[in-house]
Amino acid sequence: MVGRIAGLAPSMAYSEPFKKALAGRVWTEALLNKWSEDPQNVAPDTVILYHQDDLEKRQAIIDFLKTLY
């Protein structure tokens, strides 16, 4: 997932606010960190129920996501 353009996975449905906020942006470790900590700050008006306050847990998630690309 790291290194891919956000919002282009064919099996996913993306809201208009998500597509607008992340249009053309590439998932980097920094962007994934911001997204998992505070999704509303990255893409306002989106609905996502998950956020992670713990930096070590966020990094573990990002490390896993790096294996998916």
Short mmCIF file of N, CA and C in Angstrom, two decimals:
data_model
loop_
_atom_site.label_atom_id
_atom_site.label_comp_id
_atom_site.label_asym_id
_atom_site.label_seq_id
_atom_site.Cartn_x
_atom_site.Cartn_y
_atom_site.Cartn_z
N MET A 1 0.82 -1.18 0.00
CA MET A 1 0.00 0.00 0.00
C MET A 1 0.87 1.26 0.00
N VAL A 2 1.95 1.24 0.75
CA VAL A 2 2.87 2.39 0.74
C VAL A 2 3.42 2.54 -0.67
N GLY A 3 3.37 3.75 -1.17
CA GLY A 3 3.83 4.02 -2.53
C GLY A 3 2.72 4.03 -3.56
N ARG A 4 1.51 3.65 -3.18
CA ARG A 4 0.38 3.64 -4.10
C ARG A 4 -0.42 4.93 -3.96
N ILE A 5 -1.12 5.29 -5.02
CA ILE A 5 -1.97 6.48 -4.98
C ILE A 5 -3.23 6.15 -4.19
N ALA A 6 -3.57 7.02 -3.27
CA ALA A 6 -4.75 6.82 -2.42
C ALA A 6 -6.03 6.86 -3.25
N GLY A 7 -6.95 5.99 -2.88
CA GLY A 7 -8.27 6.03 -3.49
C GLY A 7 -8.43 5.31 -4.81
N LEU A 8 -7.46 4.48 -5.18
CA LEU A 8 -7.54 3.81 -6.47
C LEU A 8 -7.70 2.30 -6.39
N ALA A 9 -7.78 1.72 -5.21
CA ALA A 9 -7.96 0.27 -5.11
C ALA A 9 -9.33 -0.10 -5.67
N PRO A 10 -9.37 -0.94 -6.70
CA PRO A 10 -10.63 -1.23 -7.38
C PRO A 10 -11.68 -1.92 -6.50
N SER A 11 -11.27 -2.59 -5.47
CA SER A 11 -12.22 -3.32 -4.63
C SER A 11 -12.80 -2.46 -3.50
N MET A 12 -12.41 -1.21 -3.43
CA MET A 12 -12.86 -0.34 -2.35
C MET A 12 -13.82 0.73 -2.86
N ALA A 13 -14.72 1.16 -2.00
CA ALA A 13 -15.62 2.28 -2.30
C ALA A 13 -15.11 3.49 -1.53
N TYR A 14 -14.97 4.60 -2.22
CA TYR A 14 -14.44 5.81 -1.59
C TYR A 14 -15.49 6.92 -1.64
N SER A 15 -15.61 7.64 -0.56
CA SER A 15 -16.55 8.77 -0.52
C SER A 15 -15.99 9.93 -1.32
N GLU A 16 -16.86 10.81 -1.71
CA GLU A 16 -16.42 12.01 -2.44
C GLU A 16 -15.47 12.86 -1.60
N PRO A 17 -15.75 13.07 -0.29
CA PRO A 17 -14.79 13.84 0.51
C PRO A 17 -13.40 13.18 0.57
N PHE A 18 -13.36 11.85 0.65
CA PHE A 18 -12.08 11.14 0.66
C PHE A 18 -11.36 11.37 -0.66
N LYS A 19 -12.07 11.17 -1.77
CA LYS A 19 -11.44 11.33 -3.09
C LYS A 19 -10.95 12.76 -3.29
N LYS A 20 -11.72 13.73 -2.83
CA LYS A 20 -11.32 15.13 -2.97
C LYS A 20 -10.08 15.44 -2.13
N ALA A 21 -10.07 15.00 -0.89
CA ALA A 21 -8.97 15.32 0.03
C ALA A 21 -7.67 14.62 -0.35
N LEU A 22 -7.77 13.42 -0.92
CA LEU A 22 -6.57 12.63 -1.19
C LEU A 22 -6.27 12.47 -2.68
N ALA A 23 -6.94 13.23 -3.52
CA ALA A 23 -6.74 13.13 -4.96
C ALA A 23 -5.27 13.27 -5.33
N GLY A 24 -4.74 12.24 -5.97
CA GLY A 24 -3.36 12.27 -6.44
C GLY A 24 -2.30 12.08 -5.37
N ARG A 25 -2.70 11.93 -4.12
CA ARG A 25 -1.71 11.76 -3.05
C ARG A 25 -1.27 10.31 -2.95
N VAL A 26 -0.01 10.14 -2.68
CA VAL A 26 0.57 8.81 -2.54
C VAL A 26 0.63 8.45 -1.06
N TRP A 27 0.27 7.21 -0.76
CA TRP A 27 0.37 6.74 0.62
C TRP A 27 1.85 6.60 0.99
N THR A 28 2.31 7.48 1.85
CA THR A 28 3.65 7.41 2.42
C THR A 28 3.51 6.98 3.87
N GLU A 29 4.61 6.64 4.49
CA GLU A 29 4.55 6.32 5.92
C GLU A 29 4.02 7.51 6.71
N ALA A 30 4.46 8.71 6.36
CA ALA A 30 4.01 9.90 7.08
C ALA A 30 2.51 10.13 6.91
N LEU A 31 2.00 9.96 5.69
CA LEU A 31 0.57 10.15 5.45
C LEU A 31 -0.25 9.08 6.16
N LEU A 32 0.20 7.84 6.10
CA LEU A 32 -0.49 6.76 6.82
C LEU A 32 -0.49 7.00 8.32
N ASN A 33 0.60 7.53 8.84
CA ASN A 33 0.67 7.84 10.26
C ASN A 33 -0.36 8.91 10.62
N LYS A 34 -0.41 9.98 9.83
CA LYS A 34 -1.39 11.04 10.08
C LYS A 34 -2.81 10.50 9.95
N TRP A 35 -3.04 9.70 8.91
CA TRP A 35 -4.37 9.14 8.66
C TRP A 35 -4.83 8.26 9.82
N SER A 36 -3.97 7.38 10.29
CA SER A 36 -4.38 6.47 11.36
C SER A 36 -4.50 7.17 12.71
N GLU A 37 -3.81 8.29 12.87
CA GLU A 37 -3.93 9.04 14.12
C GLU A 37 -5.18 9.93 14.12
N ASP A 38 -5.45 10.60 12.99
CA ASP A 38 -6.57 11.55 12.94
C ASP A 38 -7.09 11.66 11.51
N PRO A 39 -7.91 10.70 11.09
CA PRO A 39 -8.40 10.69 9.71
C PRO A 39 -9.14 11.97 9.31
N GLN A 40 -9.86 12.57 10.24
CA GLN A 40 -10.61 13.79 9.92
C GLN A 40 -9.68 14.96 9.59
N ASN A 41 -8.49 14.96 10.13
CA ASN A 41 -7.52 16.01 9.81
C ASN A 41 -6.98 15.83 8.40
N VAL A 42 -6.86 14.61 7.95
CA VAL A 42 -6.34 14.32 6.61
C VAL A 42 -7.43 14.48 5.56
N ALA A 43 -8.61 13.98 5.85
CA ALA A 43 -9.72 14.01 4.89
C ALA A 43 -11.00 14.40 5.63
N PRO A 44 -11.21 15.71 5.81
CA PRO A 44 -12.41 16.17 6.51
C PRO A 44 -13.69 15.65 5.86
N ASP A 45 -14.69 15.46 6.67
CA ASP A 45 -16.02 15.02 6.23
C ASP A 45 -16.08 13.57 5.78
N THR A 46 -15.03 12.82 6.05
CA THR A 46 -15.09 11.39 5.79
C THR A 46 -15.57 10.69 7.05
N VAL A 47 -16.06 9.49 6.89
CA VAL A 47 -16.51 8.71 8.03
C VAL A 47 -15.61 7.49 8.15
N ILE A 48 -14.81 7.48 9.18
CA ILE A 48 -13.98 6.32 9.48
C ILE A 48 -14.00 6.16 10.99
N LEU A 49 -14.25 4.96 11.42
CA LEU A 49 -14.45 4.72 12.84
C LEU A 49 -13.17 4.40 13.59
N TYR A 50 -12.08 4.19 12.88
CA TYR A 50 -10.84 3.78 13.52
C TYR A 50 -9.83 4.92 13.55
N HIS A 51 -9.22 5.08 14.68
CA HIS A 51 -8.02 5.90 14.80
C HIS A 51 -7.16 5.28 15.89
N GLN A 52 -5.88 5.56 15.84
CA GLN A 52 -4.95 4.94 16.79
C GLN A 52 -4.07 6.03 17.39
N ASP A 53 -4.19 6.22 18.70
CA ASP A 53 -3.39 7.23 19.39
C ASP A 53 -1.97 6.77 19.70
N ASP A 54 -1.77 5.48 19.80
CA ASP A 54 -0.47 4.93 20.20
C ASP A 54 0.48 4.86 19.00
N LEU A 55 1.57 5.61 19.08
CA LEU A 55 2.54 5.68 17.98
C LEU A 55 3.12 4.31 17.64
N GLU A 56 3.44 3.50 18.63
CA GLU A 56 4.01 2.18 18.36
C GLU A 56 3.02 1.28 17.62
N LYS A 57 1.76 1.35 17.99
CA LYS A 57 0.74 0.56 17.29
C LYS A 57 0.54 1.07 15.87
N ARG A 58 0.54 2.39 15.70
CA ARG A 58 0.43 2.95 14.34
C ARG A 58 1.59 2.47 13.48
N GLN A 59 2.80 2.47 14.03
CA GLN A 59 3.97 2.04 13.27
C GLN A 59 3.86 0.56 12.91
N ALA A 60 3.36 -0.25 13.82
CA ALA A 60 3.18 -1.68 13.52
C ALA A 60 2.19 -1.87 12.37
N ILE A 61 1.12 -1.09 12.37
CA ILE A 61 0.14 -1.16 11.28
C ILE A 61 0.78 -0.73 9.97
N ILE A 62 1.53 0.35 10.00
CA ILE A 62 2.20 0.85 8.79
C ILE A 62 3.21 -0.18 8.29
N ASP A 63 3.96 -0.77 9.18
CA ASP A 63 4.92 -1.81 8.78
C ASP A 63 4.21 -2.96 8.08
N PHE A 64 3.05 -3.35 8.58
CA PHE A 64 2.27 -4.40 7.91
C PHE A 64 1.80 -3.93 6.54
N LEU A 65 1.27 -2.72 6.46
CA LEU A 65 0.76 -2.21 5.19
C LEU A 65 1.87 -2.12 4.13
N LYS A 66 3.09 -1.89 4.58
CA LYS A 66 4.22 -1.85 3.64
C LYS A 66 4.45 -3.20 2.96
N THR A 67 4.01 -4.28 3.58
CA THR A 67 4.21 -5.60 2.99
C THR A 67 3.16 -5.92 1.93
N LEU A 68 2.12 -5.11 1.81
CA LEU A 68 1.02 -5.40 0.91
C LEU A 68 1.22 -4.90 -0.51
N TYR A 69 2.28 -4.14 -0.76
CA TYR A 69 2.49 -3.60 -2.10
C TYR A 69 3.62 -4.30 -2.79
#
